[in-house]
Amino acid sequence: QVQLVESGGGLVQAGGSLRLSCVASGHSFRVDTMAWYRQVPGKQRELVAAISRDSRTNIPVSVKGRFTISRDNAKNTVILQMNSLKPEDTAVYYCNANGTRAIVGPFNSWGQGTQVTVSS
């Protein structure tokens, strides 16, 4: 099993910045796409940013220009840098990774989630 551990959430004032990190760990695996999603109560989980193994990114219009995503393949780590935060960015943020494990085959893993709260 490939496990994801997130860090970096917290409380910040509107206009501030936060940096979320996520590390994947396990045995004999290769990560392809890494991504961040967010979810508020009563709503569907939505994509915040995704990055392929060769660093092509997919960032929705809602956060484009404010959020950036990067990764370190050697460390199986993905970073979400969030700037100019707004109260509507408040949510639980989840890390996601998919790829392949030796012998077992494809995987799709989720982190436990980290709370981001932006005060007005």
PDB file of N, CA and C in Angstrom, residues 30-119:
ATOM      1  N   ARG A  30       5.973   3.434  -8.128  1.00  0.00           N
ATOM      2  CA  ARG A  30       6.298   4.595  -8.957  1.00  0.00           C
ATOM      3  C   ARG A  30       5.049   5.468  -9.012  1.00  0.00           C
ATOM      4  N   VAL A  31       5.246   6.747  -8.702  1.00  0.00           N
ATOM      5  CA  VAL A  31       4.120   7.669  -8.701  1.00  0.00           C
ATOM      6  C   VAL A  31       4.026   8.362 -10.050  1.00  0.00           C
ATOM      7  N   ASP A  32       2.849   8.391 -10.623  1.00  0.00           N
ATOM      8  CA  ASP A  32       2.614   9.126 -11.865  1.00  0.00           C
ATOM      9  C   ASP A  32       2.050  10.506 -11.543  1.00  0.00           C
ATOM     10  N   THR A  33       0.749  10.645 -11.473  1.00  0.00           N
ATOM     11  CA  THR A  33       0.146  11.940 -11.190  1.00  0.00           C
ATOM     12  C   THR A  33      -0.012  12.144  -9.682  1.00  0.00           C
ATOM     13  N   MET A  34       0.324  13.341  -9.229  1.00  0.00           N
ATOM     14  CA  MET A  34       0.056  13.755  -7.849  1.00  0.00           C
ATOM     15  C   MET A  34      -0.862  14.972  -7.912  1.00  0.00           C
ATOM     16  N   ALA A  35      -1.738  15.075  -6.935  1.00  0.00           N
ATOM     17  CA  ALA A  35      -2.721  16.154  -7.001  1.00  0.00           C
ATOM     18  C   ALA A  35      -3.183  16.550  -5.613  1.00  0.00           C
ATOM     19  N   TRP A  36      -3.798  17.713  -5.570  1.00  0.00           N
ATOM     20  CA  TRP A  36      -4.462  18.204  -4.366  1.00  0.00           C
ATOM     21  C   TRP A  36      -5.929  18.442  -4.700  1.00  0.00           C
ATOM     22  N   TYR A  37      -6.781  17.998  -3.780  1.00  0.00           N
ATOM     23  CA  TYR A  37      -8.211  18.245  -3.855  1.00  0.00           C
ATOM     24  C   TYR A  37      -8.624  18.940  -2.569  1.00  0.00           C
ATOM     25  N   ARG A  38      -9.817  19.509  -2.602  1.00  0.00           N
ATOM     26  CA  ARG A  38     -10.358  20.082  -1.372  1.00  0.00           C
ATOM     27  C   ARG A  38     -11.851  19.806  -1.289  1.00  0.00           C
ATOM     28  N   GLN A  39     -12.323  19.835  -0.065  1.00  0.00           N
ATOM     29  CA  GLN A  39     -13.736  19.535   0.157  1.00  0.00           C
ATOM     30  C   GLN A  39     -14.259  20.322   1.353  1.00  0.00           C
ATOM     31  N   VAL A  40     -15.451  20.888   1.158  1.00  0.00           N
ATOM     32  CA  VAL A  40     -16.167  21.521   2.253  1.00  0.00           C
ATOM     33  C   VAL A  40     -17.408  20.694   2.532  1.00  0.00           C
ATOM     34  N   PRO A  41     -17.931  20.753   3.751  1.00  0.00           N
ATOM     35  CA  PRO A  41     -19.098  19.941   4.099  1.00  0.00           C
ATOM     36  C   PRO A  41     -20.265  20.188   3.153  1.00  0.00           C
ATOM     37  N   GLY A  42     -20.856  19.112   2.682  1.00  0.00           N
ATOM     38  CA  GLY A  42     -22.018  19.232   1.828  1.00  0.00           C
ATOM     39  C   GLY A  42     -21.708  19.411   0.354  1.00  0.00           C
ATOM     40  N   LYS A  43     -20.433  19.486   0.018  1.00  0.00           N
ATOM     41  CA  LYS A  43     -20.052  19.665  -1.383  1.00  0.00           C
ATOM     42  C   LYS A  43     -19.130  18.533  -1.822  1.00  0.00           C
ATOM     43  N   GLN A  44     -19.059  18.362  -3.139  1.00  0.00           N
ATOM     44  CA  GLN A  44     -18.171  17.341  -3.685  1.00  0.00           C
ATOM     45  C   GLN A  44     -16.717  17.777  -3.566  1.00  0.00           C
ATOM     46  N   ARG A  45     -15.866  16.790  -3.491  1.00  0.00           N
ATOM     47  CA  ARG A  45     -14.440  17.068  -3.483  1.00  0.00           C
ATOM     48  C   ARG A  45     -14.055  17.622  -4.860  1.00  0.00           C
ATOM     49  N   GLU A  46     -13.263  18.690  -4.874  1.00  0.00           N
ATOM     50  CA  GLU A  46     -12.902  19.315  -6.144  1.00  0.00           C
ATOM     51  C   GLU A  46     -11.390  19.381  -6.310  1.00  0.00           C
ATOM     52  N   LEU A  47     -10.971  19.298  -7.554  1.00  0.00           N
ATOM     53  CA  LEU A  47      -9.550  19.377  -7.874  1.00  0.00           C
ATOM     54  C   LEU A  47      -9.032  20.787  -7.652  1.00  0.00           C
ATOM     55  N   VAL A  48      -7.882  20.875  -7.003  1.00  0.00           N
ATOM     56  CA  VAL A  48      -7.226  22.161  -6.790  1.00  0.00           C
ATOM     57  C   VAL A  48      -6.034  22.309  -7.735  1.00  0.00           C
ATOM     58  N   ALA A  49      -5.255  21.254  -7.871  1.00  0.00           N
ATOM     59  CA  ALA A  49      -4.102  21.280  -8.764  1.00  0.00           C
ATOM     60  C   ALA A  49      -3.585  19.866  -8.940  1.00  0.00           C
ATOM     61  N   ALA A  50      -3.068  19.586 -10.117  1.00  0.00           N
ATOM     62  CA  ALA A  50      -2.490  18.272 -10.399  1.00  0.00           C
ATOM     63  C   ALA A  50      -1.196  18.455 -11.165  1.00  0.00           C
ATOM     64  N   ILE A  51      -0.294  17.490 -11.013  1.00  0.00           N
ATOM     65  CA  ILE A  51       0.989  17.568 -11.702  1.00  0.00           C
ATOM     66  C   ILE A  51       1.404  16.167 -12.121  1.00  0.00           C
ATOM     67  N   SER A  52       1.812  16.047 -13.368  1.00  0.00           N
ATOM     68  CA  SER A  52       2.254  14.757 -13.883  1.00  0.00           C
ATOM     69  C   SER A  52       3.704  14.501 -13.494  1.00  0.00           C
ATOM     70  N   ARG A  53       4.164  13.291 -13.777  1.00  0.00           N
ATOM     71  CA  ARG A  53       5.527  12.946 -13.408  1.00  0.00           C
ATOM     72  C   ARG A  53       6.551  13.847 -14.121  1.00  0.00           C
ATOM     73  N   ASP A  54       6.210  14.273 -15.341  1.00  0.00           N
ATOM     74  CA  ASP A  54       7.118  15.173 -16.064  1.00  0.00           C
ATOM     75  C   ASP A  54       6.743  16.641 -15.854  1.00  0.00           C
ATOM     76  N   SER A  55       6.011  16.907 -14.756  1.00  0.00           N
ATOM     77  CA  SER A  55       5.734  18.274 -14.271  1.00  0.00           C
ATOM     78  C   SER A  55       4.784  19.092 -15.130  1.00  0.00           C
ATOM     79  N   ARG A  56       3.960  18.438 -15.920  1.00  0.00           N
ATOM     80  CA  ARG A  56       2.880  19.177 -16.561  1.00  0.00           C
ATOM     81  C   ARG A  56       1.797  19.383 -15.505  1.00  0.00           C
ATOM     82  N   THR A  57       1.246  20.594 -15.477  1.00  0.00           N
ATOM     83  CA  THR A  57       0.290  20.924 -14.426  1.00  0.00           C
ATOM     84  C   THR A  57      -1.110  21.176 -14.968  1.00  0.00           C
ATOM     85  N   ASN A  58      -2.068  20.951 -14.103  1.00  0.00           N
ATOM     86  CA  ASN A  58      -3.475  21.229 -14.397  1.00  0.00           C
ATOM     87  C   ASN A  58      -4.017  21.991 -13.202  1.00  0.00           C
ATOM     88  N   ILE A  59      -4.301  23.266 -13.407  1.00  0.00           N
ATOM     89  CA  ILE A  59      -4.772  24.113 -12.309  1.00  0.00           C
ATOM     90  C   ILE A  59      -6.063  24.794 -12.729  1.00  0.00           C
ATOM     91  N   PRO A  60      -7.151  24.572 -12.014  1.00  0.00           N
ATOM     92  CA  PRO A  60      -8.441  25.170 -12.373  1.00  0.00           C
ATOM     93  C   PRO A  60      -8.401  26.696 -12.326  1.00  0.00           C
ATOM     94  N   VAL A  61      -9.288  27.292 -13.076  1.00  0.00           N
ATOM     95  CA  VAL A  61      -9.360  28.747 -13.158  1.00  0.00           C
ATOM     96  C   VAL A  61      -9.590  29.374 -11.787  1.00  0.00           C
ATOM     97  N   SER A  62     -10.336  28.682 -10.931  1.00  0.00           N
ATOM     98  CA  SER A  62     -10.688  29.237  -9.623  1.00  0.00           C
ATOM     99  C   SER A  62      -9.469  29.563  -8.760  1.00  0.00           C
ATOM    100  N   VAL A  63      -8.357  28.878  -8.980  1.00  0.00           N
ATOM    101  CA  VAL A  63      -7.162  29.117  -8.155  1.00  0.00           C
ATOM    102  C   VAL A  63      -5.943  29.494  -8.993  1.00  0.00           C
ATOM    103  N   LYS A  64      -6.103  29.507 -10.306  1.00  0.00           N
ATOM    104  CA  LYS A  64      -4.980  29.829 -11.168  1.00  0.00           C
ATOM    105  C   LYS A  64      -4.466  31.230 -10.878  1.00  0.00           C
ATOM    106  N   GLY A  65      -3.137  31.355 -10.850  1.00  0.00           N
ATOM    107  CA  GLY A  65      -2.537  32.643 -10.542  1.00  0.00           C
ATOM    108  C   GLY A  65      -2.302  32.843  -9.057  1.00  0.00           C
ATOM    109  N   ARG A  66      -2.944  32.027  -8.222  1.00  0.00           N
ATOM    110  CA  ARG A  66      -2.759  32.117  -6.770  1.00  0.00           C
ATOM    111  C   ARG A  66      -2.080  30.865  -6.215  1.00  0.00           C
ATOM    112  N   PHE A  67      -2.407  29.709  -6.788  1.00  0.00           N
ATOM    113  CA  PHE A  67      -1.851  28.431  -6.304  1.00  0.00           C
ATOM    114  C   PHE A  67      -0.864  27.886  -7.329  1.00  0.00           C
ATOM    115  N   THR A  68       0.202  27.311  -6.845  1.00  0.00           N
ATOM    116  CA  THR A  68       1.137  26.594  -7.719  1.00  0.00           C
ATOM    117  C   THR A  68       1.429  25.224  -7.119  1.00  0.00           C
ATOM    118  N   ILE A  69       1.732  24.281  -7.987  1.00  0.00           N
ATOM    119  CA  ILE A  69       2.029  22.918  -7.561  1.00  0.00           C
ATOM    120  C   ILE A  69       3.377  22.515  -8.118  1.00  0.00           C
ATOM    121  N   SER A  70       4.140  21.813  -7.311  1.00  0.00           N
ATOM    122  CA  SER A  70       5.439  21.327  -7.745  1.00  0.00           C
ATOM    123  C   SER A  70       5.689  19.966  -7.097  1.00  0.00           C
ATOM    124  N   ARG A  71       6.688  19.252  -7.592  1.00  0.00           N
ATOM    125  CA  ARG A  71       6.972  17.932  -7.042  1.00  0.00           C
ATOM    126  C   ARG A  71       8.451  17.622  -7.131  1.00  0.00           C
ATOM    127  N   ASP A  72       8.846  16.684  -6.294  1.00  0.00           N
ATOM    128  CA  ASP A  72      10.208  16.163  -6.308  1.00  0.00           C
ATOM    129  C   ASP A  72      10.083  14.654  -6.461  1.00  0.00           C
ATOM    130  N   ASN A  73      10.361  14.158  -7.642  1.00  0.00           N
ATOM    131  CA  ASN A  73      10.167  12.732  -7.916  1.00  0.00           C
ATOM    132  C   ASN A  73      11.073  11.854  -7.062  1.00  0.00           C
ATOM    133  N   ALA A  74      12.281  12.330  -6.805  1.00  0.00           N
ATOM    134  CA  ALA A  74      13.226  11.538  -6.013  1.00  0.00           C
ATOM    135  C   ALA A  74      12.727  11.340  -4.589  1.00  0.00           C
ATOM    136  N   LYS A  75      11.973  12.316  -4.096  1.00  0.00           N
ATOM    137  CA  LYS A  75      11.480  12.257  -2.715  1.00  0.00           C
ATOM    138  C   LYS A  75       9.998  11.900  -2.633  1.00  0.00           C
ATOM    139  N   ASN A  76       9.388  11.646  -3.798  1.00  0.00           N
ATOM    140  CA  ASN A  76       7.951  11.327  -3.852  1.00  0.00           C
ATOM    141  C   ASN A  76       7.129  12.352  -3.081  1.00  0.00           C
ATOM    142  N   THR A  77       7.424  13.604  -3.331  1.00  0.00           N
ATOM    143  CA  THR A  77       6.805  14.709  -2.597  1.00  0.00           C
ATOM    144  C   THR A  77       6.113  15.666  -3.561  1.00  0.00           C
ATOM    145  N   VAL A  78       4.985  16.182  -3.137  1.00  0.00           N
ATOM    146  CA  VAL A  78       4.293  17.220  -3.893  1.00  0.00           C
ATOM    147  C   VAL A  78       4.008  18.387  -2.955  1.00  0.00           C
ATOM    148  N   ILE A  79       4.166  19.582  -3.497  1.00  0.00           N
ATOM    149  CA  ILE A  79       3.985  20.813  -2.721  1.00  0.00           C
ATOM    150  C   ILE A  79       2.878  21.648  -3.368  1.00  0.00           C
ATOM    151  N   LEU A  80       2.001  22.175  -2.539  1.00  0.00           N
ATOM    152  CA  LEU A  80       0.998  23.140  -3.003  1.00  0.00           C
ATOM    153  C   LEU A  80       1.270  24.467  -2.303  1.00  0.00           C
ATOM    154  N   GLN A  81       1.677  25.443  -3.086  1.00  0.00           N
ATOM    155  CA  GLN A  81       1.897  26.788  -2.555  1.00  0.00           C
ATOM    156  C   GLN A  81       0.648  27.613  -2.814  1.00  0.00           C
ATOM    157  N   MET A  82       0.048  28.109  -1.749  1.00  0.00           N
ATOM    158  CA  MET A  82      -1.200  28.859  -1.856  1.00  0.00           C
ATOM    159  C   MET A  82      -0.961  30.302  -1.417  1.00  0.00           C
ATOM    160  N   ASN A  83      -1.156  31.223  -2.332  1.00  0.00           N
ATOM    161  CA  ASN A  83      -0.974  32.648  -2.054  1.00  0.00           C
ATOM    162  C   ASN A  83      -2.299  33.380  -2.224  1.00  0.00           C
ATOM    163  N   SER A  84      -2.342  34.585  -1.703  1.00  0.00           N
ATOM    164  CA  SER A  84      -3.549  35.429  -1.822  1.00  0.00           C
ATOM    165  C   SER A  84      -4.795  34.645  -1.434  1.00  0.00           C
ATOM    166  N   LEU A  85      -4.729  33.987  -0.313  1.00  0.00           N
ATOM    167  CA  LEU A  85      -5.831  33.131   0.108  1.00  0.00           C
ATOM    168  C   LEU A  85      -7.089  33.936   0.409  1.00  0.00           C
ATOM    169  N   LYS A  86      -8.223  33.309   0.117  1.00  0.00           N
ATOM    170  CA  LYS A  86      -9.534  33.919   0.323  1.00  0.00           C
ATOM    171  C   LYS A  86     -10.338  33.059   1.290  1.00  0.00           C
ATOM    172  N   PRO A  87     -11.317  33.633   1.945  1.00  0.00           N
ATOM    173  CA  PRO A  87     -12.152  32.823   2.854  1.00  0.00           C
ATOM    174  C   PRO A  87     -12.779  31.619   2.149  1.00  0.00           C
ATOM    175  N   GLU A  88     -13.100  31.777   0.878  1.00  0.00           N
ATOM    176  CA  GLU A  88     -13.709  30.654   0.153  1.00  0.00           C
ATOM    177  C   GLU A  88     -12.730  29.527  -0.147  1.00  0.00           C
ATOM    178  N   ASP A  89     -11.466  29.707   0.169  1.00  0.00           N
ATOM    179  CA  ASP A  89     -10.489  28.620   0.045  1.00  0.00           C
ATOM    180  C   ASP A  89     -10.519  27.706   1.263  1.00  0.00           C
ATOM    181  N   THR A  90     -11.288  28.093   2.272  1.00  0.00           N
ATOM    182  CA  THR A  90     -11.397  27.266   3.467  1.00  0.00           C
ATOM    183  C   THR A  90     -11.981  25.904   3.129  1.00  0.00           C
ATOM    184  N   ALA A  91     -11.272  24.857   3.535  1.00  0.00           N
ATOM    185  CA  ALA A  91     -11.681  23.487   3.208  1.00  0.00           C
ATOM    186  C   ALA A  91     -10.704  22.510   3.842  1.00  0.00           C
ATOM    187  N   VAL A  92     -11.038  21.247   3.758  1.00  0.00           N
ATOM    188  CA  VAL A  92     -10.065  20.198   4.048  1.00  0.00           C
ATOM    189  C   VAL A  92      -9.377  19.859   2.728  1.00  0.00           C
ATOM    190  N   TYR A  93      -8.076  19.896   2.734  1.00  0.00           N
ATOM    191  CA  TYR A  93      -7.291  19.639   1.533  1.00  0.00           C
ATOM    192  C   TYR A  93      -6.712  18.218   1.600  1.00  0.00           C
ATOM    193  N   TYR A  94      -6.898  17.490   0.504  1.00  0.00           N
ATOM    194  CA  TYR A  94      -6.456  16.102   0.431  1.00  0.00           C
ATOM    195  C   TYR A  94      -5.407  15.935  -0.656  1.00  0.00           C
ATOM    196  N   CYS A  95      -4.386  15.193  -0.328  1.00  0.00           N
ATOM    197  CA  CYS A  95      -3.381  14.804  -1.310  1.00  0.00           C
ATOM    198  C   CYS A  95      -3.818  13.507  -1.988  1.00  0.00           C
ATOM    199  N   ASN A  96      -3.557  13.410  -3.268  1.00  0.00           N
ATOM    200  CA  ASN A  96      -3.876  12.205  -4.032  1.00  0.00           C
ATOM    201  C   ASN A  96      -2.689  11.832  -4.906  1.00  0.00           C
ATOM    202  N   ALA A  97      -2.458  10.543  -5.023  1.00  0.00           N
ATOM    203  CA  ALA A  97      -1.392  10.070  -5.907  1.00  0.00           C
ATOM    204  C   ALA A  97      -1.830   8.778  -6.571  1.00  0.00           C
ATOM    205  N   ASN A  98      -1.480   8.638  -7.827  1.00  0.00           N
ATOM    206  CA  ASN A  98      -1.700   7.360  -8.497  1.00  0.00           C
ATOM    207  C   ASN A  98      -0.438   6.940  -9.210  1.00  0.00           C
ATOM    208  N   GLY A  99      -0.337   5.664  -9.443  1.00  0.00           N
ATOM    209  CA  GLY A  99       0.854   5.125 -10.082  1.00  0.00           C
ATOM    210  C   GLY A  99       0.794   3.626 -10.120  1.00  0.00           C
ATOM    211  N   THR A 100       1.967   3.005  -9.990  1.00  0.00           N
ATOM    212  CA  THR A 100       2.056   1.558 -10.113  1.00  0.00           C
ATOM    213  C   THR A 100       2.947   0.986  -9.033  1.00  0.00           C
ATOM    214  N   ARG A 101       2.505  -0.126  -8.472  1.00  0.00           N
ATOM    215  CA  ARG A 101       3.323  -0.863  -7.511  1.00  0.00           C
ATOM    216  C   ARG A 101       3.823  -2.135  -8.178  1.00  0.00           C
ATOM    217  N   ALA A 102       5.055  -2.478  -7.914  1.00  0.00           N
ATOM    218  CA  ALA A 102       5.631  -3.707  -8.471  1.00  0.00           C
ATOM    219  C   ALA A 102       4.777  -4.907  -8.062  1.00  0.00           C
ATOM    220  N   ILE A 103       4.508  -5.751  -9.012  1.00  0.00           N
ATOM    221  CA  ILE A 103       3.733  -6.992  -8.841  1.00  0.00           C
ATOM    222  C   ILE A 103       2.247  -6.708  -8.612  1.00  0.00           C
ATOM    223  N   VAL A 104       1.921  -5.834  -7.676  1.00  0.00           N
ATOM    224  CA  VAL A 104       0.529  -5.569  -7.319  1.00  0.00           C
ATOM    225  C   VAL A 104      -0.222  -4.870  -8.436  1.00  0.00           C
ATOM    226  N   GLY A 105       0.440  -3.867  -9.071  1.00  0.00           N
ATOM    227  CA  GLY A 105      -0.212  -3.150 -10.150  1.00  0.00           C
ATOM    228  C   GLY A 105      -0.572  -1.720  -9.772  1.00  0.00           C
ATOM    229  N   PRO A 106      -1.577  -1.123 -10.442  1.00  0.00           N
ATOM    230  CA  PRO A 106      -1.925   0.283 -10.231  1.00  0.00           C
ATOM    231  C   PRO A 106      -2.418   0.564  -8.814  1.00  0.00           C
ATOM    232  N   PHE A 107      -2.177   1.775  -8.365  1.00  0.00           N
ATOM    233  CA  PHE A 107      -2.725   2.233  -7.089  1.00  0.00           C
ATOM    234  C   PHE A 107      -3.270   3.633  -7.231  1.00  0.00           C
ATOM    235  N   ASN A 108      -4.152   3.987  -6.331  1.00  0.00           N
ATOM    236  CA  ASN A 108      -4.698   5.347  -6.228  1.00  0.00           C
ATOM    237  C   ASN A 108      -4.899   5.605  -4.735  1.00  0.00           C
ATOM    238  N   SER A 109      -4.082   6.464  -4.166  1.00  0.00           N
ATOM    239  CA  SER A 109      -4.077   6.679  -2.727  1.00  0.00           C
ATOM    240  C   SER A 109      -4.477   8.093  -2.359  1.00  0.00           C
ATOM    241  N   TRP A 110      -5.038   8.210  -1.157  1.00  0.00           N
ATOM    242  CA  TRP A 110      -5.452   9.502  -0.606  1.00  0.00           C
ATOM    243  C   TRP A 110      -4.790   9.720   0.748  1.00  0.00           C
ATOM    244  N   GLY A 111      -4.480  10.966   1.034  1.00  0.00           N
ATOM    245  CA  GLY A 111      -4.027  11.329   2.356  1.00  0.00           C
ATOM    246  C   GLY A 111      -5.197  11.479   3.301  1.00  0.00           C
ATOM    247  N   GLN A 112      -4.880  11.763   4.553  1.00  0.00           N
ATOM    248  CA  GLN A 112      -5.929  11.860   5.579  1.00  0.00           C
ATOM    249  C   GLN A 112      -6.621  13.214   5.578  1.00  0.00           C
ATOM    250  N   GLY A 113      -6.044  14.176   4.891  1.00  0.00           N
ATOM    251  CA  GLY A 113      -6.635  15.513   4.818  1.00  0.00           C
ATOM    252  C   GLY A 113      -6.018  16.458   5.836  1.00  0.00           C
ATOM    253  N   THR A 114      -5.918  17.714   5.443  1.00  0.00           N
ATOM    254  CA  THR A 114      -5.421  18.752   6.345  1.00  0.00           C
ATOM    255  C   THR A 114      -6.315  19.980   6.222  1.00  0.00           C
ATOM    256  N   GLN A 115      -6.683  20.538   7.355  1.00  0.00           N
ATOM    257  CA  GLN A 115      -7.623  21.665   7.371  1.00  0.00           C
ATOM    258  C   GLN A 115      -6.913  22.966   7.035  1.00  0.00           C
ATOM    259  N   VAL A 116      -7.510  23.708   6.126  1.00  0.00           N
ATOM    260  CA  VAL A 116      -7.064  25.066   5.806  1.00  0.00           C
ATOM    261  C   VAL A 116      -8.229  26.004   6.097  1.00  0.00           C
ATOM    262  N   THR A 117      -7.984  26.977   6.959  1.00  0.00           N
ATOM    263  CA  THR A 117      -9.018  27.932   7.320  1.00  0.00           C
ATOM    264  C   THR A 117      -8.500  29.337   7.050  1.00  0.00           C
ATOM    265  N   VAL A 118      -9.259  30.084   6.251  1.00  0.00           N
ATOM    266  CA  VAL A 118      -8.875  31.453   5.899  1.00  0.00           C
ATOM    267  C   VAL A 118      -9.900  32.393   6.515  1.00  0.00           C
ATOM    268  N   SER A 119      -9.437  33.251   7.407  1.00  0.00           N
ATOM    269  CA  SER A 119     -10.329  34.183   8.083  1.00  0.00           C
ATOM    270  C   SER A 119     -10.408  35.503   7.321  1.00  0.00           C
TER     271      SER A 119
END
